[in-house]
PDB file of C-alpha atoms in Angstrom:
ATOM      1  CA  UNK A   1     107.072 122.906  84.004  1.00  0.00           C
ATOM      2  CA  UNK A   2     107.114 121.930  87.567  1.00  0.00           C
ATOM      3  CA  UNK A   3     103.650 123.000  87.764  1.00  0.00           C
ATOM      4  CA  UNK A   4     102.784 121.297  84.585  1.00  0.00           C
ATOM      5  CA  UNK A   5     104.073 117.913  85.986  1.00  0.00           C
ATOM      6  CA  UNK A   6     102.010 118.331  89.123  1.00  0.00           C
ATOM      7  CA  UNK A   7      99.029 118.854  87.143  1.00  0.00           C
ATOM      8  CA  UNK A   8      99.694 116.063  84.794  1.00  0.00           C
ATOM      9  CA  UNK A   9     100.285 113.577  87.966  1.00  0.00           C
ATOM     10  CA  UNK A  10      96.772 114.703  89.177  1.00  0.00           C
ATOM     11  CA  UNK A  11      94.788 114.491  86.047  1.00  0.00           C
ATOM     12  CA  UNK A  12      96.035 110.927  84.937  1.00  0.00           C
ATOM     13  CA  UNK A  13      94.904 109.825  88.254  1.00  0.00           C
ATOM     14  CA  UNK A  14      91.529 111.312  87.948  1.00  0.00           C
ATOM     15  CA  UNK A  15      91.397 109.225  84.395  1.00  0.00           C
ATOM     16  CA  UNK A  16      91.293 106.017  86.460  1.00  0.00           C
ATOM     17  CA  UNK A  17      88.712 106.993  89.203  1.00  0.00           C
ATOM     18  CA  UNK A  18      88.599 109.788  91.746  1.00  0.00           C
ATOM     19  CA  UNK A  19      91.555 112.200  91.768  1.00  0.00           C
ATOM     20  CA  UNK A  20      93.548 110.564  94.579  1.00  0.00           C
ATOM     21  CA  UNK A  21      96.808 108.392  94.787  1.00  0.00           C
ATOM     22  CA  UNK A  22      96.195 104.619  93.771  1.00  0.00           C
ATOM     23  CA  UNK A  23      92.936 105.342  92.388  1.00  0.00           C
ATOM     24  CA  UNK A  24      93.590 103.064  89.405  1.00  0.00           C
ATOM     25  CA  UNK A  25      92.973 100.056  91.966  1.00  0.00           C
ATOM     26  CA  UNK A  26      89.471 101.086  92.205  1.00  0.00           C
ATOM     27  CA  UNK A  27      89.060  98.847  88.707  1.00  0.00           C
ATOM     28  CA  UNK A  28      90.000  95.967  91.034  1.00  0.00           C
ATOM     29  CA  UNK A  29      91.513  92.420  90.228  1.00  0.00           C
ATOM     30  CA  UNK A  30      89.521  89.582  88.552  1.00  0.00           C
ATOM     31  CA  UNK A  31      86.261  89.525  86.306  1.00  0.00           C
ATOM     32  CA  UNK A  32      84.095  87.762  88.517  1.00  0.00           C
ATOM     33  CA  UNK A  33      84.063  90.401  91.243  1.00  0.00           C
ATOM     34  CA  UNK A  34      83.311  93.044  88.864  1.00  0.00           C
ATOM     35  CA  UNK A  35      80.669  90.922  86.885  1.00  0.00           C
ATOM     36  CA  UNK A  36      78.805  90.922  90.432  1.00  0.00           C
ATOM     37  CA  UNK A  37      78.659  94.699  90.430  1.00  0.00           C
ATOM     38  CA  UNK A  38      81.821  94.724  92.834  1.00  0.00           C
ATOM     39  CA  UNK A  39      79.857  92.714  95.849  1.00  0.00           C
ATOM     40  CA  UNK A  40      82.547  90.519  96.463  1.00  0.00           C
ATOM     41  CA  UNK A  41      83.788  91.300  99.788  1.00  0.00           C
ATOM     42  CA  UNK A  42      82.034  88.109 101.321  1.00  0.00           C
ATOM     43  CA  UNK A  43      82.035  86.045  98.319  1.00  0.00           C
ATOM     44  CA  UNK A  44      85.805  86.158  97.178  1.00  0.00           C
ATOM     45  CA  UNK A  45      87.234  82.652  97.237  1.00  0.00           C
ATOM     46  CA  UNK A  46      89.762  82.336  94.545  1.00  0.00           C
ATOM     47  CA  UNK A  47      92.990  83.942  93.732  1.00  0.00           C
ATOM     48  CA  UNK A  48      91.439  87.542  93.369  1.00  0.00           C
ATOM     49  CA  UNK A  49      90.577  87.323  97.109  1.00  0.00           C
ATOM     50  CA  UNK A  50      94.210  88.664  97.568  1.00  0.00           C
ATOM     51  CA  UNK A  51      92.755  92.073  96.511  1.00  0.00           C
ATOM     52  CA  UNK A  52      89.112  91.813  97.486  1.00  0.00           C
ATOM     53  CA  UNK A  53      89.292  90.028 101.030  1.00  0.00           C
ATOM     54  CA  UNK A  54      92.669  88.227 101.993  1.00  0.00           C
ATOM     55  CA  UNK A  55      90.594  86.102 104.461  1.00  0.00           C
ATOM     56  CA  UNK A  56      89.127  84.423 101.418  1.00  0.00           C
ATOM     57  CA  UNK A  57      92.407  82.922 100.690  1.00  0.00           C
ATOM     58  CA  UNK A  58      91.776  80.221 103.435  1.00  0.00           C
ATOM     59  CA  UNK A  59      88.467  79.305 101.449  1.00  0.00           C
ATOM     60  CA  UNK A  60      90.470  78.588  98.574  1.00  0.00           C
ATOM     61  CA  UNK A  61      91.530  75.052  97.658  1.00  0.00           C
ATOM     62  CA  UNK A  62      94.709  73.828  95.676  1.00  0.00           C
ATOM     63  CA  UNK A  63      96.330  76.399  93.391  1.00  0.00           C
ATOM     64  CA  UNK A  64      94.865  79.080  91.256  1.00  0.00           C
ATOM     65  CA  UNK A  65      95.578  81.752  88.847  1.00  0.00           C
ATOM     66  CA  UNK A  66      93.450  84.651  87.516  1.00  0.00           C
ATOM     67  CA  UNK A  67      94.115  86.783  84.977  1.00  0.00           C
ATOM     68  CA  UNK A  68      92.350  89.659  83.192  1.00  0.00           C
ATOM     69  CA  UNK A  69      92.620  92.351  80.680  1.00  0.00           C
ATOM     70  CA  UNK A  70      90.592  95.508  80.740  1.00  0.00           C
ATOM     71  CA  UNK A  71      90.828  97.995  77.617  1.00  0.00           C
ATOM     72  CA  UNK A  72      89.129 101.143  78.501  1.00  0.00           C
ATOM     73  CA  UNK A  73      88.067 104.358  76.774  1.00  0.00           C
ATOM     74  CA  UNK A  74      90.508 107.534  76.307  1.00  0.00           C
ATOM     75  CA  UNK A  75      93.161 104.936  75.703  1.00  0.00           C
ATOM     76  CA  UNK A  76      93.534 103.503  78.893  1.00  0.00           C
ATOM     77  CA  UNK A  77      94.277  99.964  79.816  1.00  0.00           C
ATOM     78  CA  UNK A  78      94.651  97.746  82.728  1.00  0.00           C
ATOM     79  CA  UNK A  79      95.699  94.246  83.255  1.00  0.00           C
ATOM     80  CA  UNK A  80      95.941  91.986  86.243  1.00  0.00           C
ATOM     81  CA  UNK A  81      97.285  88.968  87.316  1.00  0.00           C
ATOM     82  CA  UNK A  82      96.561  86.841  90.595  1.00  0.00           C
ATOM     83  CA  UNK A  83      97.658  83.482  92.103  1.00  0.00           C
ATOM     84  CA  UNK A  84      96.923  81.428  95.085  1.00  0.00           C
ATOM     85  CA  UNK A  85      98.041  78.375  96.852  1.00  0.00           C
ATOM     86  CA  UNK A  86      96.416  76.466  99.684  1.00  0.00           C
ATOM     87  CA  UNK A  87      97.436  73.006  99.600  1.00  0.00           C
ATOM     88  CA  UNK A  88      95.629  71.463 102.444  1.00  0.00           C
ATOM     89  CA  UNK A  89      92.883  73.794 103.507  1.00  0.00           C
ATOM     90  CA  UNK A  90      94.806  75.595 105.964  1.00  0.00           C
ATOM     91  CA  UNK A  91      96.874  78.544 105.422  1.00  0.00           C
ATOM     92  CA  UNK A  92      96.424  80.261 101.906  1.00  0.00           C
ATOM     93  CA  UNK A  93      99.011  82.148 100.321  1.00  0.00           C
ATOM     94  CA  UNK A  94      98.370  84.765  97.367  1.00  0.00           C
ATOM     95  CA  UNK A  95      99.567  87.419  95.197  1.00  0.00           C
ATOM     96  CA  UNK A  96      98.294  89.811  92.596  1.00  0.00           C
ATOM     97  CA  UNK A  97      99.806  92.324  90.340  1.00  0.00           C
ATOM     98  CA  UNK A  98      97.763  95.193  88.807  1.00  0.00           C
ATOM     99  CA  UNK A  99      99.544  97.370  85.961  1.00  0.00           C
ATOM    100  CA  UNK A 100      97.585 100.579  84.418  1.00  0.00           C
ATOM    101  CA  UNK A 101      98.547 102.756  81.688  1.00  0.00           C
ATOM    102  CA  UNK A 102      97.479 105.742  79.429  1.00  0.00           C
ATOM    103  CA  UNK A 103      98.651 105.951  75.812  1.00  0.00           C
ATOM    104  CA  UNK A 104      98.899 108.690  73.351  1.00  0.00           C
ATOM    105  CA  UNK A 105      99.441 111.459  75.703  1.00  0.00           C
ATOM    106  CA  UNK A 106     101.103 114.185  73.339  1.00  0.00           C
ATOM    107  CA  UNK A 107     103.224 116.934  74.910  1.00  0.00           C
ATOM    108  CA  UNK A 108     102.651 120.195  73.611  1.00  0.00           C
ATOM    109  CA  UNK A 109     104.372 123.642  73.933  1.00  0.00           C
ATOM    110  CA  UNK A 110     102.650 126.742  75.308  1.00  0.00           C
ATOM    111  CA  UNK A 111     101.661 127.443  71.613  1.00  0.00           C
ATOM    112  CA  UNK A 112     100.177 123.882  70.993  1.00  0.00           C
ATOM    113  CA  UNK A 113     103.079 122.490  69.026  1.00  0.00           C
ATOM    114  CA  UNK A 114     103.864 118.780  69.907  1.00  0.00           C
ATOM    115  CA  UNK A 115     107.242 117.663  70.963  1.00  0.00           C
ATOM    116  CA  UNK A 116     106.849 113.964  72.239  1.00  0.00           C
ATOM    117  CA  UNK A 117     104.899 111.654  74.224  1.00  0.00           C
ATOM    118  CA  UNK A 118     104.204 111.542  77.828  1.00  0.00           C
ATOM    119  CA  UNK A 119     104.628 107.973  79.461  1.00  0.00           C
ATOM    120  CA  UNK A 120     102.178 107.196  82.354  1.00  0.00           C
ATOM    121  CA  UNK A 121     102.325 103.749  84.031  1.00  0.00           C
ATOM    122  CA  UNK A 122     101.213 102.596  87.287  1.00  0.00           C
ATOM    123  CA  UNK A 123     101.775  99.211  89.122  1.00  0.00           C
ATOM    124  CA  UNK A 124     100.794  97.405  92.412  1.00  0.00           C
ATOM    125  CA  UNK A 125     102.253  94.432  93.996  1.00  0.00           C
ATOM    126  CA  UNK A 126     100.162  92.580  96.582  1.00  0.00           C
ATOM    127  CA  UNK A 127     101.081  89.699  98.670  1.00  0.00           C
ATOM    128  CA  UNK A 128      98.367  88.218 100.926  1.00  0.00           C
ATOM    129  CA  UNK A 129      97.814  85.322 103.597  1.00  0.00           C
ATOM    130  CA  UNK A 130      94.545  83.643 104.707  1.00  0.00           C
ATOM    131  CA  UNK A 131      94.669  82.068 108.152  1.00  0.00           C
ATOM    132  CA  UNK A 132      91.383  79.842 109.061  1.00  0.00           C
ATOM    133  CA  UNK A 133      90.849  80.372 112.943  1.00  0.00           C
ATOM    134  CA  UNK A 134      88.154  77.910 113.246  1.00  0.00           C
ATOM    135  CA  UNK A 135      85.351  76.409 111.197  1.00  0.00           C
ATOM    136  CA  UNK A 136      83.487  79.225 110.840  1.00  0.00           C
ATOM    137  CA  UNK A 137      86.085  82.002 111.033  1.00  0.00           C
ATOM    138  CA  UNK A 138      89.107  83.218 108.859  1.00  0.00           C
ATOM    139  CA  UNK A 139      91.213  86.262 108.802  1.00  0.00           C
ATOM    140  CA  UNK A 140      93.728  87.620 106.174  1.00  0.00           C
ATOM    141  CA  UNK A 141      96.435  90.140 105.796  1.00  0.00           C
ATOM    142  CA  UNK A 142      98.020  91.621 102.830  1.00  0.00           C
ATOM    143  CA  UNK A 143     100.674  94.078 101.951  1.00  0.00           C
ATOM    144  CA  UNK A 144     100.914  96.273  98.844  1.00  0.00           C
ATOM    145  CA  UNK A 145     103.604  98.233  97.235  1.00  0.00           C
ATOM    146  CA  UNK A 146     102.463 100.835  94.631  1.00  0.00           C
ATOM    147  CA  UNK A 147     104.588 102.829  91.805  1.00  0.00           C
ATOM    148  CA  UNK A 148     103.520 105.460  89.603  1.00  0.00           C
ATOM    149  CA  UNK A 149     105.765 107.039  86.842  1.00  0.00           C
ATOM    150  CA  UNK A 150     105.133 109.902  84.760  1.00  0.00           C
ATOM    151  CA  UNK A 151     107.818 110.759  82.120  1.00  0.00           C
ATOM    152  CA  UNK A 152     107.490 114.072  80.021  1.00  0.00           C
ATOM    153  CA  UNK A 153     110.043 114.878  77.211  1.00  0.00           C
ATOM    154  CA  UNK A 154     112.501 117.356  77.879  1.00  0.00           C
ATOM    155  CA  UNK A 155     111.464 117.655  81.493  1.00  0.00           C
ATOM    156  CA  UNK A 156     112.218 114.680  83.511  1.00  0.00           C
ATOM    157  CA  UNK A 157     110.110 112.285  85.556  1.00  0.00           C
ATOM    158  CA  UNK A 158     107.705 112.290  88.336  1.00  0.00           C
ATOM    159  CA  UNK A 159     107.626 109.122  90.378  1.00  0.00           C
ATOM    160  CA  UNK A 160     105.299 107.914  93.241  1.00  0.00           C
ATOM    161  CA  UNK A 161     105.858 105.015  95.691  1.00  0.00           C
ATOM    162  CA  UNK A 162     103.695 103.794  98.333  1.00  0.00           C
ATOM    163  CA  UNK A 163     102.793 101.012 100.533  1.00  0.00           C
ATOM    164  CA  UNK A 164      99.789  99.893 102.549  1.00  0.00           C
ATOM    165  CA  UNK A 165      98.292  97.119 104.710  1.00  0.00           C
ATOM    166  CA  UNK A 166      95.025  95.358 104.264  1.00  0.00           C
ATOM    167  CA  UNK A 167      93.134  93.307 106.732  1.00  0.00           C
ATOM    168  CA  UNK A 168      90.195  90.983 105.954  1.00  0.00           C
ATOM    169  CA  UNK A 169      87.832  88.897 107.762  1.00  0.00           C
ATOM    170  CA  UNK A 170      85.095  86.116 106.842  1.00  0.00           C
ATOM    171  CA  UNK A 171      82.490  84.586 109.137  1.00  0.00           C
ATOM    172  CA  UNK A 172      80.321  81.927 108.016  1.00  0.00           C
ATOM    173  CA  UNK A 173      76.616  82.252 109.261  1.00  0.00           C
ATOM    174  CA  UNK A 174      73.986  80.020 109.202  1.00  0.00           C
ATOM    175  CA  UNK A 175      71.698  79.044 106.257  1.00  0.00           C
ATOM    176  CA  UNK A 176      74.670  79.503 103.661  1.00  0.00           C
ATOM    177  CA  UNK A 177      75.440  82.847 104.708  1.00  0.00           C
ATOM    178  CA  UNK A 178      78.937  84.366 104.744  1.00  0.00           C
ATOM    179  CA  UNK A 179      79.788  88.034 106.422  1.00  0.00           C
ATOM    180  CA  UNK A 180      82.811  89.601 105.092  1.00  0.00           C
ATOM    181  CA  UNK A 181      84.860  92.636 106.219  1.00  0.00           C
ATOM    182  CA  UNK A 182      87.915  94.282 104.540  1.00  0.00           C
ATOM    183  CA  UNK A 183      89.973  97.204 105.727  1.00  0.00           C
ATOM    184  CA  UNK A 184      92.159  98.630 102.949  1.00  0.00           C
ATOM    185  CA  UNK A 185      95.233 101.037 102.809  1.00  0.00           C
ATOM    186  CA  UNK A 186      95.617 101.203 106.652  1.00  0.00           C
ATOM    187  CA  UNK A 187      98.749 103.400 107.074  1.00  0.00           C
ATOM    188  CA  UNK A 188      98.834 103.795 103.237  1.00  0.00           C
ATOM    189  CA  UNK A 189     100.793 106.784 101.711  1.00  0.00           C
ATOM    190  CA  UNK A 190     102.336 107.649  98.475  1.00  0.00           C
ATOM    191  CA  UNK A 191     105.816 109.625  98.139  1.00  0.00           C
ATOM    192  CA  UNK A 192     106.200 111.747  95.354  1.00  0.00           C
ATOM    193  CA  UNK A 193     109.456 112.983  93.684  1.00  0.00           C
ATOM    194  CA  UNK A 194     108.907 115.530  90.767  1.00  0.00           C
ATOM    195  CA  UNK A 195     112.060 116.367  88.630  1.00  0.00           C
ATOM    196  CA  UNK A 196     112.066 119.769  86.836  1.00  0.00           C
ATOM    197  CA  UNK A 197     113.749 120.890  83.913  1.00  0.00           C
ATOM    198  CA  UNK A 198     116.440 122.652  85.739  1.00  0.00           C
ATOM    199  CA  UNK A 199     117.347 119.265  87.601  1.00  0.00           C
ATOM    200  CA  UNK A 200     115.739 120.551  90.929  1.00  0.00           C
ATOM    201  CA  UNK A 201     113.501 117.909  92.593  1.00  0.00           C
ATOM    202  CA  UNK A 202     110.427 118.402  94.506  1.00  0.00           C
ATOM    203  CA  UNK A 203     108.990 115.818  97.158  1.00  0.00           C
ATOM    204  CA  UNK A 204     105.704 115.481  98.828  1.00  0.00           C
ATOM    205  CA  UNK A 205     103.387 112.947 100.067  1.00  0.00           C
ATOM    206  CA  UNK A 206      99.884 111.768  99.752  1.00  0.00           C
ATOM    207  CA  UNK A 207      97.765 109.591 101.841  1.00  0.00           C
ATOM    208  CA  UNK A 208      95.984 106.653 100.478  1.00  0.00           C
ATOM    209  CA  UNK A 209      92.296 106.633 101.407  1.00  0.00           C
ATOM    210  CA  UNK A 210      91.424 104.229 104.073  1.00  0.00           C
ATOM    211  CA  UNK A 211      88.614 102.128 102.869  1.00  0.00           C
ATOM    212  CA  UNK A 212      86.175  99.918 105.017  1.00  0.00           C
ATOM    213  CA  UNK A 213      84.200  97.361 102.929  1.00  0.00           C
ATOM    214  CA  UNK A 214      81.466  95.339 104.726  1.00  0.00           C
ATOM    215  CA  UNK A 215      79.856  92.549 102.629  1.00  0.00           C
ATOM    216  CA  UNK A 216      77.211  89.826 102.831  1.00  0.00           C
ATOM    217  CA  UNK A 217      76.868  86.549 100.594  1.00  0.00           C
ATOM    218  CA  UNK A 218      73.985  84.156 100.699  1.00  0.00           C
ATOM    219  CA  UNK A 219      73.430  80.952  98.618  1.00  0.00           C
ATOM    220  CA  UNK A 220      69.877  80.607  98.658  1.00  0.00           C
ATOM    221  CA  UNK A 221      70.196  77.289  96.611  1.00  0.00           C
ATOM    222  CA  UNK A 222      72.817  75.423  94.729  1.00  0.00           C
ATOM    223  CA  UNK A 223      74.765  77.516  91.994  1.00  0.00           C
ATOM    224  CA  UNK A 224      73.265  80.935  93.015  1.00  0.00           C
ATOM    225  CA  UNK A 225      75.067  83.643  95.125  1.00  0.00           C
ATOM    226  CA  UNK A 226      73.615  86.874  96.124  1.00  0.00           C
ATOM    227  CA  UNK A 227      75.687  89.401  97.569  1.00  0.00           C
ATOM    228  CA  UNK A 228      75.621  92.931  98.670  1.00  0.00           C
ATOM    229  CA  UNK A 229      78.679  95.084  99.928  1.00  0.00           C
ATOM    230  CA  UNK A 230      78.866  98.625 101.729  1.00  0.00           C
ATOM    231  CA  UNK A 231      82.030 100.313 101.226  1.00  0.00           C
ATOM    232  CA  UNK A 232      82.957 103.548 102.833  1.00  0.00           C
ATOM    233  CA  UNK A 233      86.179 105.646 102.924  1.00  0.00           C
ATOM    234  CA  UNK A 234      87.063 109.518 103.336  1.00  0.00           C
ATOM    235  CA  UNK A 235      86.509 109.996  99.364  1.00  0.00           C
ATOM    236  CA  UNK A 236      83.038 108.312  99.077  1.00  0.00           C
ATOM    237  CA  UNK A 237      80.365 105.815 100.463  1.00  0.00           C
ATOM    238  CA  UNK A 238      78.470 103.619  98.147  1.00  0.00           C
ATOM    239  CA  UNK A 239      76.402 100.352  97.995  1.00  0.00           C
ATOM    240  CA  UNK A 240      77.342  97.550  95.509  1.00  0.00           C
ATOM    241  CA  UNK A 241      74.737  94.514  94.785  1.00  0.00           C
ATOM    242  CA  UNK A 242      75.474  91.281  92.783  1.00  0.00           C
ATOM    243  CA  UNK A 243      74.096  87.806  91.756  1.00  0.00           C
ATOM    244  CA  UNK A 244      75.884  84.810  90.299  1.00  0.00           C
ATOM    245  CA  UNK A 245      73.945  81.879  88.577  1.00  0.00           C
ATOM    246  CA  UNK A 246      75.263  78.702  87.416  1.00  0.00           C
ATOM    247  CA  UNK A 247      72.762  77.783  84.515  1.00  0.00           C
ATOM    248  CA  UNK A 248      74.485  74.751  83.678  1.00  0.00           C
ATOM    249  CA  UNK A 249      77.964  72.901  84.305  1.00  0.00           C
ATOM    250  CA  UNK A 250      79.086  74.792  81.032  1.00  0.00           C
ATOM    251  CA  UNK A 251      77.605  78.387  81.846  1.00  0.00           C
ATOM    252  CA  UNK A 252      77.183  80.750  84.654  1.00  0.00           C
ATOM    253  CA  UNK A 253      75.609  84.520  84.405  1.00  0.00           C
ATOM    254  CA  UNK A 254      75.997  87.096  86.648  1.00  0.00           C
ATOM    255  CA  UNK A 255      75.068  90.978  87.350  1.00  0.00           C
ATOM    256  CA  UNK A 256      74.880  93.687  89.733  1.00  0.00           C
ATOM    257  CA  UNK A 257      74.791  97.287  90.489  1.00  0.00           C
ATOM    258  CA  UNK A 258      78.158  98.911  91.289  1.00  0.00           C
ATOM    259  CA  UNK A 259      78.804 101.912  93.146  1.00  0.00           C
ATOM    260  CA  UNK A 260      75.112 103.090  93.722  1.00  0.00           C
ATOM    261  CA  UNK A 261      74.815 106.159  96.043  1.00  0.00           C
ATOM    262  CA  UNK A 262      78.003 107.413  94.937  1.00  0.00           C
ATOM    263  CA  UNK A 263      78.515 110.455  92.596  1.00  0.00           C
ATOM    264  CA  UNK A 264      76.687 108.176  90.061  1.00  0.00           C
ATOM    265  CA  UNK A 265      73.727 108.144  92.414  1.00  0.00           C
ATOM    266  CA  UNK A 266      71.959 105.051  90.657  1.00  0.00           C
ATOM    267  CA  UNK A 267      74.981 103.105  90.154  1.00  0.00           C
ATOM    268  CA  UNK A 268      76.738 101.336  87.259  1.00  0.00           C
ATOM    269  CA  UNK A 269      75.181  98.093  86.022  1.00  0.00           C
ATOM    270  CA  UNK A 270      77.338  95.188  85.267  1.00  0.00           C
ATOM    271  CA  UNK A 271      76.805  92.023  83.358  1.00  0.00           C
ATOM    272  CA  UNK A 272      79.081  88.865  83.321  1.00  0.00           C
ATOM    273  CA  UNK A 273      79.317  85.381  81.528  1.00  0.00           C
ATOM    274  CA  UNK A 274      81.448  82.696  82.470  1.00  0.00           C
ATOM    275  CA  UNK A 275      81.938  79.642  80.408  1.00  0.00           C
ATOM    276  CA  UNK A 276      83.644  76.289  81.490  1.00  0.00           C
ATOM    277  CA  UNK A 277      84.509  74.572  77.875  1.00  0.00           C
ATOM    278  CA  UNK A 278      85.460  71.452  79.752  1.00  0.00           C
ATOM    279  CA  UNK A 279      82.257  71.703  82.139  1.00  0.00           C
ATOM    280  CA  UNK A 280      84.548  71.647  85.409  1.00  0.00           C
ATOM    281  CA  UNK A 281      85.741  74.689  87.296  1.00  0.00           C
ATOM    282  CA  UNK A 282      89.171  74.017  86.413  1.00  0.00           C
ATOM    283  CA  UNK A 283      89.288  76.159  83.421  1.00  0.00           C
ATOM    284  CA  UNK A 284      87.035  79.004  83.110  1.00  0.00           C
ATOM    285  CA  UNK A 285      86.626  81.999  80.785  1.00  0.00           C
ATOM    286  CA  UNK A 286      85.077  85.239  82.141  1.00  0.00           C
ATOM    287  CA  UNK A 287      83.684  88.189  80.034  1.00  0.00           C
ATOM    288  CA  UNK A 288      82.191  91.090  81.973  1.00  0.00           C
ATOM    289  CA  UNK A 289      80.531  94.393  80.607  1.00  0.00           C
ATOM    290  CA  UNK A 290      80.024  97.375  82.814  1.00  0.00           C
ATOM    291  CA  UNK A 291      79.501 101.011  82.215  1.00  0.00           C
ATOM    292  CA  UNK A 292      82.499 103.212  82.266  1.00  0.00           C
ATOM    293  CA  UNK A 293      82.950 105.484  85.426  1.00  0.00           C
ATOM    294  CA  UNK A 294      83.586 108.282  83.235  1.00  0.00           C
ATOM    295  CA  UNK A 295      80.395 107.972  80.965  1.00  0.00           C
ATOM    296  CA  UNK A 296      83.224 107.600  78.294  1.00  0.00           C
ATOM    297  CA  UNK A 297      81.957 104.259  76.957  1.00  0.00           C
ATOM    298  CA  UNK A 298      81.508 100.990  77.981  1.00  0.00           C
ATOM    299  CA  UNK A 299      84.460  98.809  79.868  1.00  0.00           C
ATOM    300  CA  UNK A 300      84.651  95.143  78.839  1.00  0.00           C
ATOM    301  CA  UNK A 301      86.840  92.684  80.990  1.00  0.00           C
ATOM    302  CA  UNK A 302      88.192  89.598  79.626  1.00  0.00           C
ATOM    303  CA  UNK A 303      89.763  86.925  81.928  1.00  0.00           C
ATOM    304  CA  UNK A 304      90.614  83.412  82.574  1.00  0.00           C
ATOM    305  CA  UNK A 305      91.051  81.360  85.682  1.00  0.00           C
ATOM    306  CA  UNK A 306      92.881  77.965  86.104  1.00  0.00           C
ATOM    307  CA  UNK A 307      92.670  75.830  89.321  1.00  0.00           C
ATOM    308  CA  UNK A 308      94.470  72.617  89.870  1.00  0.00           C
TER     309      UNK A 308
END
């Protein structure tokens, strides 16, 4: 049974992205970044910057909340909530909570008989700070705590807890161009405790993959943003590209190509629509479509953002 728990622990992580600890965070926070193909390291300027690049919290103004729901294939679902506060255009504070779960996992005996449901859930809590250094440069810091728990009937639970540090930088170049750099999961690790049927507990540790994301965002005209990201870790290296275009005070559209050059080679296309019912940025509804990274169907992300 101990081997079964270890196998379950690895396979459920792989359901989200790659087979490594904390892989569920690859689906990110907020709909805007996903709608631009994940090319958001240099463009993040709302509450989701806590995840993408904490230096972007210094660019945020006022108070804001971003919430998303991501029902996925294979009975997976992920939700996220992020908030930010920057009252005077100086220090920016932010937080983000991400929850991922997989439903309807049936536990079976060796002969195939069901004997209960396996519960699997992952949570991450992130706190960020953005600091303006001067008119062009801002830096950011974020700490994250991760918990992953799998419970198997008649056997006990497998629990993983972890923490990591993120660093970010944004620099305003001439011609409405921004350079962004984000270092994620520095000194990141997960500590696992697996309880067997006999009550014995096995402990182990995993390293979270340190990731370097370098981004460039350019506004060629008012209401249009072009962005590109290069992301590299000890797991994979890929490029993401995206665009956002404000067609009217009520409607914006976006699109991009996510993870080009990774195992998917050509990448995953993404499309998004943002509606401002009151024709102001204060209240926005977001809808994003992108291909599932397991080729198990499309991924639809619904979200809203409030700014005041």
